PDB file of C-alpha atoms in Angstrom:
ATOM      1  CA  UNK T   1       0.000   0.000   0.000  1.00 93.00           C
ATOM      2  CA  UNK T   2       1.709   3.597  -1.056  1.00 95.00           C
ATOM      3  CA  UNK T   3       0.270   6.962   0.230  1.00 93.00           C
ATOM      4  CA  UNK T   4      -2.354   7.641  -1.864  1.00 94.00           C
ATOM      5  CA  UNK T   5      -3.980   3.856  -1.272  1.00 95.00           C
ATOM      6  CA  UNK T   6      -3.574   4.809   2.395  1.00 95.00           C
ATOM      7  CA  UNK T   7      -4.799   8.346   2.601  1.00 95.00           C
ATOM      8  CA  UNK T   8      -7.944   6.666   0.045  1.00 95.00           C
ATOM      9  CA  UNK T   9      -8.823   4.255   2.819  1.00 95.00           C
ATOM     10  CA  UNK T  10      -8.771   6.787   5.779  1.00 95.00           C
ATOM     11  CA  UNK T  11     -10.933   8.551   3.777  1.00 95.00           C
ATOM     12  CA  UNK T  12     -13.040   5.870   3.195  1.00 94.00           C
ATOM     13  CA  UNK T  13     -13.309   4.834   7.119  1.00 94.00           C
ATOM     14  CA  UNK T  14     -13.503   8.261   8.406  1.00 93.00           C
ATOM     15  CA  UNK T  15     -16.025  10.046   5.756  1.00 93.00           C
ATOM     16  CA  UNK T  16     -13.414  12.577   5.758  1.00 93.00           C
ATOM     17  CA  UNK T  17     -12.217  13.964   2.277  1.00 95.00           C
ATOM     18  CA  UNK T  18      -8.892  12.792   1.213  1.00 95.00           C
ATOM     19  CA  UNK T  19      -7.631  16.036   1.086  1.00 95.00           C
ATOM     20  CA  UNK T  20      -8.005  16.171   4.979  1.00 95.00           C
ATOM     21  CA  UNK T  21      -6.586  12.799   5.604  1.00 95.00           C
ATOM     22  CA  UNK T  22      -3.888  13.947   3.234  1.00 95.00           C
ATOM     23  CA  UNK T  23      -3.259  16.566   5.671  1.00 96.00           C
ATOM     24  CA  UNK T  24      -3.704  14.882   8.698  1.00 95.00           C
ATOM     25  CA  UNK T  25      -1.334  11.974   7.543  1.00 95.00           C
ATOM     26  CA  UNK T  26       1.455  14.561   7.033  1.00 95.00           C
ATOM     27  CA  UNK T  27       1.077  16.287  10.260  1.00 96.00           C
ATOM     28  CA  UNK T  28       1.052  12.901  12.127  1.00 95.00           C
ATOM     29  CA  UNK T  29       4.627  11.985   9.646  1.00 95.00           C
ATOM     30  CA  UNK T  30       5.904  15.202  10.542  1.00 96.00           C
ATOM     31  CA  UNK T  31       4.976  15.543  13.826  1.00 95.00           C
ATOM     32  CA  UNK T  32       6.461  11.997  14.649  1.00 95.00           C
ATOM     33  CA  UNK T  33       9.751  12.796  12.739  1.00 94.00           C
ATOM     34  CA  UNK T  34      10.385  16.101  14.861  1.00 95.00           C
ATOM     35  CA  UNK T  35       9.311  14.093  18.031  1.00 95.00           C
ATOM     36  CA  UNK T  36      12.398  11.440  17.238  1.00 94.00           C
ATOM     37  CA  UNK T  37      14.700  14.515  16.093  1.00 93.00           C
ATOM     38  CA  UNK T  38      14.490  15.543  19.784  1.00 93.00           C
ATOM     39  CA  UNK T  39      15.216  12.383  21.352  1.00 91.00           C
ATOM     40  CA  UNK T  40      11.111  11.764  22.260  1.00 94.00           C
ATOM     41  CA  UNK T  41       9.567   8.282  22.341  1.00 95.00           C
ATOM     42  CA  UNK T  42       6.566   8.219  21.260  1.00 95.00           C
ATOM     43  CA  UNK T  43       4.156   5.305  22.424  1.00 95.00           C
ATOM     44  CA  UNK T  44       0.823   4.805  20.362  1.00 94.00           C
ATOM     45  CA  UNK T  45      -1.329   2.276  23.105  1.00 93.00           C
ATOM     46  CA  UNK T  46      -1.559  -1.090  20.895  1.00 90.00           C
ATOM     47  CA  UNK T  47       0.010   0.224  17.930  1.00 94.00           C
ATOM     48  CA  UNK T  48       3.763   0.219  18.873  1.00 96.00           C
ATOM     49  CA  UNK T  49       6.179   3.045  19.531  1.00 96.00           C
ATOM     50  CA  UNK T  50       8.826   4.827  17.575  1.00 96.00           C
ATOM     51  CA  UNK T  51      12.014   5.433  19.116  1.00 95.00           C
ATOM     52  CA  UNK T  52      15.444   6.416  17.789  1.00 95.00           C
ATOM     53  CA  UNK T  53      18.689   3.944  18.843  1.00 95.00           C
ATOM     54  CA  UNK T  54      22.390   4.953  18.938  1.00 94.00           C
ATOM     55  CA  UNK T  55      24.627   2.589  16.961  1.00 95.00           C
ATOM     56  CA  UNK T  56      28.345   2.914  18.230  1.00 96.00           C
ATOM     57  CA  UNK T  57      31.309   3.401  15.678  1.00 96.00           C
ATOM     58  CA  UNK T  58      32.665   0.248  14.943  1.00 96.00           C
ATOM     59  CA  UNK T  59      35.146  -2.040  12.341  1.00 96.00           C
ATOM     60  CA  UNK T  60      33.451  -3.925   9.924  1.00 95.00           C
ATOM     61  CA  UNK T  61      35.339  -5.643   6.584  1.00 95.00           C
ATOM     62  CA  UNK T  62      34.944  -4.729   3.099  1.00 94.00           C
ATOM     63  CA  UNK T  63      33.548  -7.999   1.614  1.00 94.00           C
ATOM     64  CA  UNK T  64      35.189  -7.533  -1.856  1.00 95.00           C
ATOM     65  CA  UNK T  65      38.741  -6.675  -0.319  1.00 94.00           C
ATOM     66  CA  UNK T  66      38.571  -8.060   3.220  1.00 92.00           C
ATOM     67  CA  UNK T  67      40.048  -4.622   4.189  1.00 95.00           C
ATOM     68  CA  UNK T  68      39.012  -2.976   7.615  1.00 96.00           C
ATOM     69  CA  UNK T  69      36.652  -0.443   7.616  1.00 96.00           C
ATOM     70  CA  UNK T  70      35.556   2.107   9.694  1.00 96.00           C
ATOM     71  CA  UNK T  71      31.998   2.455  10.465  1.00 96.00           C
ATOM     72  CA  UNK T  72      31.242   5.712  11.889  1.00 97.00           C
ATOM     73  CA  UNK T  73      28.669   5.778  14.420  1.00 96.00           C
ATOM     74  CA  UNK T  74      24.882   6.557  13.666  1.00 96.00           C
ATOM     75  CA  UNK T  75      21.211   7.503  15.080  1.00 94.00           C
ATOM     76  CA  UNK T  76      18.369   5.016  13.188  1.00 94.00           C
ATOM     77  CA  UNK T  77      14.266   5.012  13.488  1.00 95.00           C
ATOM     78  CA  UNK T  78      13.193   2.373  15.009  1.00 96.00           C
ATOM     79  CA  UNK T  79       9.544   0.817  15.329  1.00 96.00           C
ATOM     80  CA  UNK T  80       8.256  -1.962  17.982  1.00 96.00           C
ATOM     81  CA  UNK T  81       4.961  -2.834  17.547  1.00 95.00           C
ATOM     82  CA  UNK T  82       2.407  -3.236  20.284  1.00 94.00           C
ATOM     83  CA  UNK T  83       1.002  -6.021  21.555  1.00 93.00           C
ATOM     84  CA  UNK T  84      -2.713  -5.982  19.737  1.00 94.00           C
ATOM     85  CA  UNK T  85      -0.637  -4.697  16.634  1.00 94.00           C
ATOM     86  CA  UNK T  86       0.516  -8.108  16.864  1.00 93.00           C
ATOM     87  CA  UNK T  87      -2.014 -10.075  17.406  1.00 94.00           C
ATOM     88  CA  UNK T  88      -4.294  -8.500  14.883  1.00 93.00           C
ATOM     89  CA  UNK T  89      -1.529  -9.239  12.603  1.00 92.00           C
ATOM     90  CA  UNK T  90      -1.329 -13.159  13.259  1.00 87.00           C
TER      91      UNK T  90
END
């Protein structure tokens, strides 16, 4: 499912237009980015939560030239889902 499939079913469950699920899809994206940008958790009861996790600098090898290489370190999204996420999924 891409964005416009997604924003065309919240329309379609909410009776809103898709112009205002459009809008409220972005401000969710947007407000969860800038929430993980801070350093925020955010927890969504039986959804999941989004959280960002430090990844230390470390040595990995060069597959083609079995060389060393450094690996800086790094900040990545990550998502957990909930519990009823879960199950509904199963």
């Amino acid at each position: 499912m891409n964005k416009a499939e997604l924003v065309a079913a919240m329309a379609e469950k909410s009776g809103l237009s898709k112009k205002d699920c459009e809008a409220a899809l972005g401000a969710l994206t947007d407000t969860l980015a800038e929430a993980m940008k801070a350093g925020d958790k955010v927890q969504l009861v039986g959804f999941g939560s989004f959280e960002v996790k430090e990844r230390t600098a470390r040595t990995g090898l060069n597959p083609r030239t079995k060389e060393p290489v450094a690996i800086p370190a790094s900040k990545a999204p990550v998502f957990k889902p909930g519990k009823a996420l879960k199950d509904a999924v199963q």
